[in-house]
Amino acid sequence: MTPTDTHCPYCALQCGMRLHPAAAPRDPGAPPVEVGERPDFPVNHGALCGKGRTAAAVLSRAARLTAPLVRDRAGGSLREASWDEALDRVADGLRRTAARHGAAAAGVFGGGGLTNEKAYLLGKFARVVLRTPNIDYNGRFCMSSAAAAHRAAFGLDRGLPFPLEDVAGTGCVLLAGANPAETMPPALRYFTRLRENGGRLIVVDPRRTRTAAQADLHLRPLPGTDLALARGLLHLMITEGYLDEEFIAARTTGFAGARAAAMAHWPERVEQITGVPVTQLHAAARLFGAAATGMVLTARGSEQHSKGTDTVRAWIDLCLATGKAGRPGSGYGCLTGQGNGQGGREHGQKADQLPGYRSLTDPAARAHVAGVWGVDPATLPGPGLSAYEMLDTAGTPGGVRALLVMGSNPVVSAPRAAHVTRRLRALDFLAVGDVVLSETAELADVVLPAAQWAEETGTTTNLEGRVILRQAAVEPPPGVRTDLQVLAGLAARLGTTDGFPTAPEAVFDELRRASAGGPADYAGIDYARIRAEAGVFWPCPGPDHPGTPRLFLDRFATPDGRARFSTAGHRPEAEPPDARHPLHLTTGRVTAQYQSGAQTRRVTELNAAAPGPFVELHPHLAERLGITEGEVVAVTSRRGRALAPARITTTIRPDTVFMPFHWAGDGRANTLTNPALDPVSKMPEFKVCAVRVEKLPGGGAP
């Protein structure tokens, strides 16, 4: 085997890596490849975090599924089965449910780690084979608020409208609710270079993270108050003379409404709401307003709220008002989380979208995609339930009664997770496709073992909108199939024998046709071009088009070419603290684990670095509660209780506690989180809920 250039399976950087044959002799169960650097890829230039360096470990047979599993009766154990038996059971479960309760009773739940080819074919399977409106994916829990804000303000959603390299050359970055030092470490070099080049970094985060420690200015708002903070900074841009009146007049609309909202957020009021001192508000306004160029970058800390869309729009307004958008070296961007969080929402596995980021309610879009699929547009179902809505009503009258889950672990990752677990148990039928026996797969009637990133070729789209190619380096083990093969097998059993190719390049060629002319136009991109150019930026409408690394330089993607300001003001979180639950809980990630931990928790090196859950408390809070370092404590919300060792640190606010969300069991943070939804994006309020922290009886034994 010769070395294979490919990409990391984890975060949205999609770092380039080179896979080499594993050195012999080796244990027969050891990974067949070793991860090496790929210095020529422009995003990471060879740098990898610990997750990337150890990514091959999950290819080991000991860490993964290698045969289909079926459950013979309710409450019985899973046993190994043949592929024919497993696929027959899945097809029969979906068919029987639709016959008994209607097509909408069969649902599909996808994942932001699936390749573009898989996401595309999964959406086609739901709408053409199952004829169900109910398909959504876990990216609804990641990027949906930023995506909705992007579309409302600019007419188009791409995480970063410029290459990541532009960050190092801007004058000031305001980084809100993001901790790239831990969530995507190779990206930190761009912020380091920013400061080396004389640029300034402002970090907005309730915690003093490793990223915040490198900032010129760290603002520590109370969780759930970023909207007030953004409006307060716009107030100061107006009163201190930092507006770009020419840009506002020439390239935007609606500033009067944004001005009115900002003027209701004077500094003293914002300090009262957020806890950020007035002096720091003025300092941030000066740093950002006086810079010739600047960017606002957000991540989940600002977005995962029941007002996440309005919050992101308020941050965008800050860029528009100061002329720091639609120009070289400036703009608003979102640091996408999941590996294919961008591409995963572009090509049809989202409840309201068709491939190419087309709207499911647009007659022209329906006609175009139906033409590619060879079906009558009238047969395509309309929009269905969003991710949490589908999980919340699973197994109930009017909800989905059978569910196919591919590449997602909602038992750990969904808000109000204990309730979601109960709803999944109530389904008439549950099938899960995954590379490992996740906590969700453990509940399934049928488990389908999927090939992994190094065993199949396919495209993803990174946080910059760069379409890249993961290339297969090895064959999957016997007994493992690709998701494309699974979908083709299910479609055939359900009566659709054409239109579900198993070759990734054939699927991508169809995706290109389906996306042609849409907002996310991939028509001019093919595998050969991606290999030759280290990725191609969409939109790319034809083979002679260079791709679009930088959006909006001439006009925004709205009908009149102007960006839209917004008008929302501060409103409280969905669940303010009270006497019984007096603290705020916020959640997030740690460096050595990823998302629900389904894969990284199977890697010895990563578990040694981050072996389990914890709860961060400020020393003042710990002293008041009589809690000592390492003592197991109970964190309780209105939805349940989680147990974790205390980690006492001054990096957290005294009125706030923090838990990472990578673990299942007693330490599952999402047992606590609030499913209150943003009315536009349907994003749950992961980032703030009311809790109490208590010592356990008996000195901390769980």
PDB file of C-alpha atoms in Angstrom, residues 183-389:
ATOM      1  CA  THR A 183     -12.039  22.363  19.864  1.00  0.00           C
ATOM      2  CA  MET A 184      -9.847  22.734  16.746  1.00  0.00           C
ATOM      3  CA  PRO A 185      -6.251  23.267  17.926  1.00  0.00           C
ATOM      4  CA  PRO A 186      -4.596  23.525  14.481  1.00  0.00           C
ATOM      5  CA  ALA A 187      -6.707  26.635  13.826  1.00  0.00           C
ATOM      6  CA  LEU A 188      -5.140  28.451  16.742  1.00  0.00           C
ATOM      7  CA  ARG A 189      -2.108  29.290  14.605  1.00  0.00           C
ATOM      8  CA  TYR A 190      -4.225  31.770  12.660  1.00  0.00           C
ATOM      9  CA  PHE A 191      -5.085  33.688  15.831  1.00  0.00           C
ATOM     10  CA  THR A 192      -1.464  33.551  16.962  1.00  0.00           C
ATOM     11  CA  ARG A 193      -0.362  34.963  13.610  1.00  0.00           C
ATOM     12  CA  LEU A 194      -3.072  37.616  13.851  1.00  0.00           C
ATOM     13  CA  ARG A 195      -1.469  38.984  17.002  1.00  0.00           C
ATOM     14  CA  GLU A 196       2.053  38.619  15.606  1.00  0.00           C
ATOM     15  CA  ASN A 197       0.915  40.749  12.648  1.00  0.00           C
ATOM     16  CA  GLY A 198      -0.312  43.478  14.992  1.00  0.00           C
ATOM     17  CA  GLY A 199      -3.980  42.492  15.014  1.00  0.00           C
ATOM     18  CA  ARG A 200      -6.051  42.345  18.181  1.00  0.00           C
ATOM     19  CA  LEU A 201      -8.141  39.500  19.589  1.00  0.00           C
ATOM     20  CA  ILE A 202     -11.282  39.946  21.692  1.00  0.00           C
ATOM     21  CA  VAL A 203     -12.774  36.760  23.183  1.00  0.00           C
ATOM     22  CA  VAL A 204     -16.339  36.576  24.522  1.00  0.00           C
ATOM     23  CA  ASP A 205     -16.761  33.582  26.836  1.00  0.00           C
ATOM     24  CA  PRO A 206     -18.063  33.047  30.396  1.00  0.00           C
ATOM     25  CA  ARG A 207     -15.005  30.847  31.020  1.00  0.00           C
ATOM     26  CA  ARG A 208     -11.341  31.811  30.848  1.00  0.00           C
ATOM     27  CA  THR A 209     -10.473  29.127  28.326  1.00  0.00           C
ATOM     28  CA  ARG A 210      -7.094  28.490  26.740  1.00  0.00           C
ATOM     29  CA  THR A 211      -8.280  30.659  23.855  1.00  0.00           C
ATOM     30  CA  ALA A 212      -9.426  33.468  26.141  1.00  0.00           C
ATOM     31  CA  ALA A 213      -6.065  33.417  27.917  1.00  0.00           C
ATOM     32  CA  GLN A 214      -4.415  34.521  24.640  1.00  0.00           C
ATOM     33  CA  ALA A 215      -6.793  37.419  24.008  1.00  0.00           C
ATOM     34  CA  ASP A 216      -6.001  41.102  24.234  1.00  0.00           C
ATOM     35  CA  LEU A 217      -9.387  41.500  25.889  1.00  0.00           C
ATOM     36  CA  HIS A 218     -11.607  38.841  27.460  1.00  0.00           C
ATOM     37  CA  LEU A 219     -15.280  39.660  28.042  1.00  0.00           C
ATOM     38  CA  ARG A 220     -17.032  37.254  30.449  1.00  0.00           C
ATOM     39  CA  PRO A 221     -20.807  37.651  30.037  1.00  0.00           C
ATOM     40  CA  LEU A 222     -23.381  35.680  31.942  1.00  0.00           C
ATOM     41  CA  PRO A 223     -24.469  32.715  29.768  1.00  0.00           C
ATOM     42  CA  GLY A 224     -27.442  33.658  27.625  1.00  0.00           C
ATOM     43  CA  THR A 225     -26.684  37.379  27.384  1.00  0.00           C
ATOM     44  CA  ASP A 226     -24.604  37.629  24.193  1.00  0.00           C
ATOM     45  CA  LEU A 227     -27.460  39.349  22.375  1.00  0.00           C
ATOM     46  CA  ALA A 228     -27.422  42.198  24.887  1.00  0.00           C
ATOM     47  CA  LEU A 229     -23.642  42.377  24.639  1.00  0.00           C
ATOM     48  CA  ALA A 230     -23.695  42.630  20.848  1.00  0.00           C
ATOM     49  CA  ARG A 231     -26.366  45.320  20.988  1.00  0.00           C
ATOM     50  CA  GLY A 232     -24.396  47.205  23.623  1.00  0.00           C
ATOM     51  CA  LEU A 233     -21.295  47.204  21.433  1.00  0.00           C
ATOM     52  CA  LEU A 234     -23.338  48.480  18.486  1.00  0.00           C
ATOM     53  CA  HIS A 235     -24.638  51.254  20.769  1.00  0.00           C
ATOM     54  CA  LEU A 236     -21.048  52.311  21.397  1.00  0.00           C
ATOM     55  CA  MET A 237     -20.146  52.112  17.704  1.00  0.00           C
ATOM     56  CA  ILE A 238     -22.928  54.612  17.109  1.00  0.00           C
ATOM     57  CA  THR A 239     -22.177  56.974  20.001  1.00  0.00           C
ATOM     58  CA  GLU A 240     -18.395  56.892  19.649  1.00  0.00           C
ATOM     59  CA  GLY A 241     -18.323  57.540  15.910  1.00  0.00           C
ATOM     60  CA  TYR A 242     -17.260  54.165  14.489  1.00  0.00           C
ATOM     61  CA  LEU A 243     -20.073  53.790  11.931  1.00  0.00           C
ATOM     62  CA  ASP A 244     -19.243  53.476   8.232  1.00  0.00           C
ATOM     63  CA  GLU A 245     -22.104  55.596   6.935  1.00  0.00           C
ATOM     64  CA  GLU A 246     -21.049  55.196   3.308  1.00  0.00           C
ATOM     65  CA  PHE A 247     -21.068  51.394   3.521  1.00  0.00           C
ATOM     66  CA  ILE A 248     -24.406  51.386   5.354  1.00  0.00           C
ATOM     67  CA  ALA A 249     -25.981  53.558   2.656  1.00  0.00           C
ATOM     68  CA  ALA A 250     -24.490  51.707  -0.304  1.00  0.00           C
ATOM     69  CA  ARG A 251     -24.629  48.054   0.718  1.00  0.00           C
ATOM     70  CA  THR A 252     -27.207  47.502   3.476  1.00  0.00           C
ATOM     71  CA  THR A 253     -30.834  48.024   4.353  1.00  0.00           C
ATOM     72  CA  GLY A 254     -32.727  48.290   7.638  1.00  0.00           C
ATOM     73  CA  PHE A 255     -30.176  50.162   9.737  1.00  0.00           C
ATOM     74  CA  ALA A 256     -32.812  52.352  11.390  1.00  0.00           C
ATOM     75  CA  GLY A 257     -34.292  49.319  13.155  1.00  0.00           C
ATOM     76  CA  ALA A 258     -30.894  48.099  14.311  1.00  0.00           C
ATOM     77  CA  ARG A 259     -30.028  51.588  15.560  1.00  0.00           C
ATOM     78  CA  ALA A 260     -33.238  51.726  17.588  1.00  0.00           C
ATOM     79  CA  ALA A 261     -32.488  48.324  19.133  1.00  0.00           C
ATOM     80  CA  ALA A 262     -28.914  49.342  19.938  1.00  0.00           C
ATOM     81  CA  MET A 263     -29.884  52.627  21.554  1.00  0.00           C
ATOM     82  CA  ALA A 264     -32.025  50.681  24.050  1.00  0.00           C
ATOM     83  CA  HIS A 265     -28.847  48.903  25.209  1.00  0.00           C
ATOM     84  CA  TRP A 266     -26.767  51.642  26.808  1.00  0.00           C
ATOM     85  CA  PRO A 267     -23.558  50.559  28.579  1.00  0.00           C
ATOM     86  CA  GLU A 268     -24.844  50.614  32.147  1.00  0.00           C
ATOM     87  CA  ARG A 269     -27.866  48.500  31.214  1.00  0.00           C
ATOM     88  CA  VAL A 270     -25.662  46.033  29.345  1.00  0.00           C
ATOM     89  CA  GLU A 271     -23.348  45.765  32.346  1.00  0.00           C
ATOM     90  CA  GLN A 272     -26.358  45.013  34.538  1.00  0.00           C
ATOM     91  CA  ILE A 273     -27.588  42.285  32.142  1.00  0.00           C
ATOM     92  CA  THR A 274     -24.272  40.676  31.175  1.00  0.00           C
ATOM     93  CA  GLY A 275     -21.939  41.397  34.070  1.00  0.00           C
ATOM     94  CA  VAL A 276     -19.347  42.835  31.648  1.00  0.00           C
ATOM     95  CA  PRO A 277     -17.997  46.109  33.122  1.00  0.00           C
ATOM     96  CA  VAL A 278     -18.683  49.339  31.259  1.00  0.00           C
ATOM     97  CA  THR A 279     -14.942  49.973  30.982  1.00  0.00           C
ATOM     98  CA  GLN A 280     -14.509  46.673  29.132  1.00  0.00           C
ATOM     99  CA  LEU A 281     -17.416  47.477  26.816  1.00  0.00           C
ATOM    100  CA  HIS A 282     -15.724  50.736  25.843  1.00  0.00           C
ATOM    101  CA  ALA A 283     -12.377  48.964  25.396  1.00  0.00           C
ATOM    102  CA  ALA A 284     -13.938  46.359  23.082  1.00  0.00           C
ATOM    103  CA  ALA A 285     -15.705  49.050  21.060  1.00  0.00           C
ATOM    104  CA  ARG A 286     -12.449  50.939  20.591  1.00  0.00           C
ATOM    105  CA  LEU A 287     -10.474  47.843  19.558  1.00  0.00           C
ATOM    106  CA  PHE A 288     -13.034  46.703  17.017  1.00  0.00           C
ATOM    107  CA  GLY A 289     -14.308  50.063  15.838  1.00  0.00           C
ATOM    108  CA  ALA A 290     -10.889  51.640  15.270  1.00  0.00           C
ATOM    109  CA  ALA A 291      -9.470  48.682  13.329  1.00  0.00           C
ATOM    110  CA  ALA A 292      -9.326  49.234   9.585  1.00  0.00           C
ATOM    111  CA  THR A 293     -10.484  45.668   9.016  1.00  0.00           C
ATOM    112  CA  GLY A 294     -12.166  43.228  11.363  1.00  0.00           C
ATOM    113  CA  MET A 295     -14.101  40.005  11.768  1.00  0.00           C
ATOM    114  CA  VAL A 296     -16.681  38.606  14.132  1.00  0.00           C
ATOM    115  CA  LEU A 297     -16.501  34.825  14.439  1.00  0.00           C
ATOM    116  CA  THR A 298     -19.066  32.889  16.452  1.00  0.00           C
ATOM    117  CA  ALA A 299     -19.452  29.297  17.585  1.00  0.00           C
ATOM    118  CA  ARG A 300     -21.821  27.298  19.745  1.00  0.00           C
ATOM    119  CA  GLY A 301     -21.460  29.503  22.825  1.00  0.00           C
ATOM    120  CA  SER A 302     -23.363  32.293  21.084  1.00  0.00           C
ATOM    121  CA  GLU A 303     -25.524  30.101  18.874  1.00  0.00           C
ATOM    122  CA  GLN A 304     -26.965  27.278  21.000  1.00  0.00           C
ATOM    123  CA  HIS A 305     -29.731  29.369  22.531  1.00  0.00           C
ATOM    124  CA  SER A 306     -33.463  29.782  22.107  1.00  0.00           C
ATOM    125  CA  LYS A 307     -32.565  33.224  20.704  1.00  0.00           C
ATOM    126  CA  GLY A 308     -29.465  32.025  18.841  1.00  0.00           C
ATOM    127  CA  THR A 309     -30.522  33.322  15.425  1.00  0.00           C
ATOM    128  CA  ASP A 310     -31.203  36.814  16.778  1.00  0.00           C
ATOM    129  CA  THR A 311     -27.901  36.744  18.671  1.00  0.00           C
ATOM    130  CA  VAL A 312     -25.883  35.870  15.582  1.00  0.00           C
ATOM    131  CA  ARG A 313     -27.730  38.515  13.592  1.00  0.00           C
ATOM    132  CA  ALA A 314     -26.797  41.092  16.236  1.00  0.00           C
ATOM    133  CA  TRP A 315     -23.131  40.118  15.860  1.00  0.00           C
ATOM    134  CA  ILE A 316     -23.499  40.430  12.080  1.00  0.00           C
ATOM    135  CA  ASP A 317     -24.986  43.908  12.558  1.00  0.00           C
ATOM    136  CA  LEU A 318     -21.766  44.917  14.295  1.00  0.00           C
ATOM    137  CA  CYS A 319     -19.835  44.042  11.126  1.00  0.00           C
ATOM    138  CA  LEU A 320     -22.323  45.755   8.824  1.00  0.00           C
ATOM    139  CA  ALA A 321     -22.477  48.975  10.835  1.00  0.00           C
ATOM    140  CA  THR A 322     -18.695  49.386  10.812  1.00  0.00           C
ATOM    141  CA  GLY A 323     -18.253  48.418   7.165  1.00  0.00           C
ATOM    142  CA  LYS A 324     -16.466  45.209   8.125  1.00  0.00           C
ATOM    143  CA  ALA A 325     -18.322  42.852   5.765  1.00  0.00           C
ATOM    144  CA  GLY A 326     -18.208  42.167   2.062  1.00  0.00           C
ATOM    145  CA  ARG A 327     -14.666  43.540   1.909  1.00  0.00           C
ATOM    146  CA  PRO A 328     -11.239  41.874   1.805  1.00  0.00           C
ATOM    147  CA  GLY A 329      -9.971  41.046   5.278  1.00  0.00           C
ATOM    148  CA  SER A 330     -13.342  41.583   6.951  1.00  0.00           C
ATOM    149  CA  GLY A 331     -16.618  39.810   7.607  1.00  0.00           C
ATOM    150  CA  TYR A 332     -18.733  37.635   9.820  1.00  0.00           C
ATOM    151  CA  GLY A 333     -18.095  33.903   9.979  1.00  0.00           C
ATOM    152  CA  CYS A 334     -19.093  30.849  11.954  1.00  0.00           C
ATOM    153  CA  LEU A 335     -16.617  28.235  13.160  1.00  0.00           C
ATOM    154  CA  THR A 336     -18.490  25.110  12.106  1.00  0.00           C
ATOM    155  CA  GLY A 337     -18.245  22.207  14.535  1.00  0.00           C
ATOM    156  CA  GLN A 338     -18.827  18.827  12.879  1.00  0.00           C
ATOM    157  CA  GLY A 339     -16.609  17.412  10.161  1.00  0.00           C
ATOM    158  CA  ASN A 340     -19.174  17.941   7.417  1.00  0.00           C
ATOM    159  CA  GLY A 341     -21.438  20.337   9.266  1.00  0.00           C
ATOM    160  CA  GLN A 342     -21.344  22.635   6.225  1.00  0.00           C
ATOM    161  CA  GLY A 343     -21.902  20.126   3.436  1.00  0.00           C
ATOM    162  CA  GLY A 344     -24.237  18.074   5.586  1.00  0.00           C
ATOM    163  CA  ARG A 345     -26.816  20.856   5.638  1.00  0.00           C
ATOM    164  CA  GLU A 346     -26.470  21.719   1.950  1.00  0.00           C
ATOM    165  CA  HIS A 347     -27.616  18.584   0.192  1.00  0.00           C
ATOM    166  CA  GLY A 348     -30.897  17.368   1.565  1.00  0.00           C
ATOM    167  CA  GLN A 349     -30.733  15.710   4.985  1.00  0.00           C
ATOM    168  CA  LYS A 350     -32.265  18.764   6.650  1.00  0.00           C
ATOM    169  CA  ALA A 351     -36.043  18.883   7.147  1.00  0.00           C
ATOM    170  CA  ASP A 352     -36.653  21.917   4.953  1.00  0.00           C
ATOM    171  CA  GLN A 353     -33.994  21.657   2.264  1.00  0.00           C
ATOM    172  CA  LEU A 354     -33.212  20.011  -1.043  1.00  0.00           C
ATOM    173  CA  PRO A 355     -29.733  19.511  -2.553  1.00  0.00           C
ATOM    174  CA  GLY A 356     -27.780  22.627  -3.442  1.00  0.00           C
ATOM    175  CA  TYR A 357     -29.207  24.388  -0.374  1.00  0.00           C
ATOM    176  CA  ARG A 358     -32.515  24.763  -2.166  1.00  0.00           C
ATOM    177  CA  SER A 359     -35.731  25.392  -0.289  1.00  0.00           C
ATOM    178  CA  LEU A 360     -38.144  22.482  -0.137  1.00  0.00           C
ATOM    179  CA  THR A 361     -41.064  24.908  -0.497  1.00  0.00           C
ATOM    180  CA  ASP A 362     -39.763  26.577  -3.695  1.00  0.00           C
ATOM    181  CA  PRO A 363     -41.662  25.150  -6.721  1.00  0.00           C
ATOM    182  CA  ALA A 364     -38.716  25.770  -9.056  1.00  0.00           C
ATOM    183  CA  ALA A 365     -36.318  24.021  -6.691  1.00  0.00           C
ATOM    184  CA  ARG A 366     -38.667  21.057  -6.334  1.00  0.00           C
ATOM    185  CA  ALA A 367     -39.005  20.810 -10.108  1.00  0.00           C
ATOM    186  CA  HIS A 368     -35.254  20.924 -10.669  1.00  0.00           C
ATOM    187  CA  VAL A 369     -34.380  18.265  -8.110  1.00  0.00           C
ATOM    188  CA  ALA A 370     -37.332  16.065  -9.077  1.00  0.00           C
ATOM    189  CA  GLY A 371     -36.094  16.205 -12.655  1.00  0.00           C
ATOM    190  CA  VAL A 372     -32.670  14.945 -11.609  1.00  0.00           C
ATOM    191  CA  TRP A 373     -34.298  12.205  -9.547  1.00  0.00           C
ATOM    192  CA  GLY A 374     -36.763  11.248 -12.277  1.00  0.00           C
ATOM    193  CA  VAL A 375     -39.873  11.717 -10.147  1.00  0.00           C
ATOM    194  CA  ASP A 376     -42.951  13.930 -10.221  1.00  0.00           C
ATOM    195  CA  PRO A 377     -42.365  17.068  -8.096  1.00  0.00           C
ATOM    196  CA  ALA A 378     -45.815  16.571  -6.604  1.00  0.00           C
ATOM    197  CA  THR A 379     -44.618  13.335  -4.966  1.00  0.00           C
ATOM    198  CA  LEU A 380     -41.910  15.091  -2.948  1.00  0.00           C
ATOM    199  CA  PRO A 381     -43.126  15.641   0.622  1.00  0.00           C
ATOM    200  CA  GLY A 382     -42.967  19.073   2.211  1.00  0.00           C
ATOM    201  CA  PRO A 383     -40.900  20.118   5.229  1.00  0.00           C
ATOM    202  CA  GLY A 384     -40.970  17.806   8.234  1.00  0.00           C
ATOM    203  CA  LEU A 385     -40.074  17.950  11.892  1.00  0.00           C
ATOM    204  CA  SER A 386     -36.769  19.397  13.059  1.00  0.00           C
ATOM    205  CA  ALA A 387     -34.314  17.143  14.882  1.00  0.00           C
ATOM    206  CA  TYR A 388     -35.472  17.678  18.455  1.00  0.00           C
ATOM    207  CA  GLU A 389     -39.141  17.818  17.462  1.00  0.00           C
TER     208      GLU A 389
END
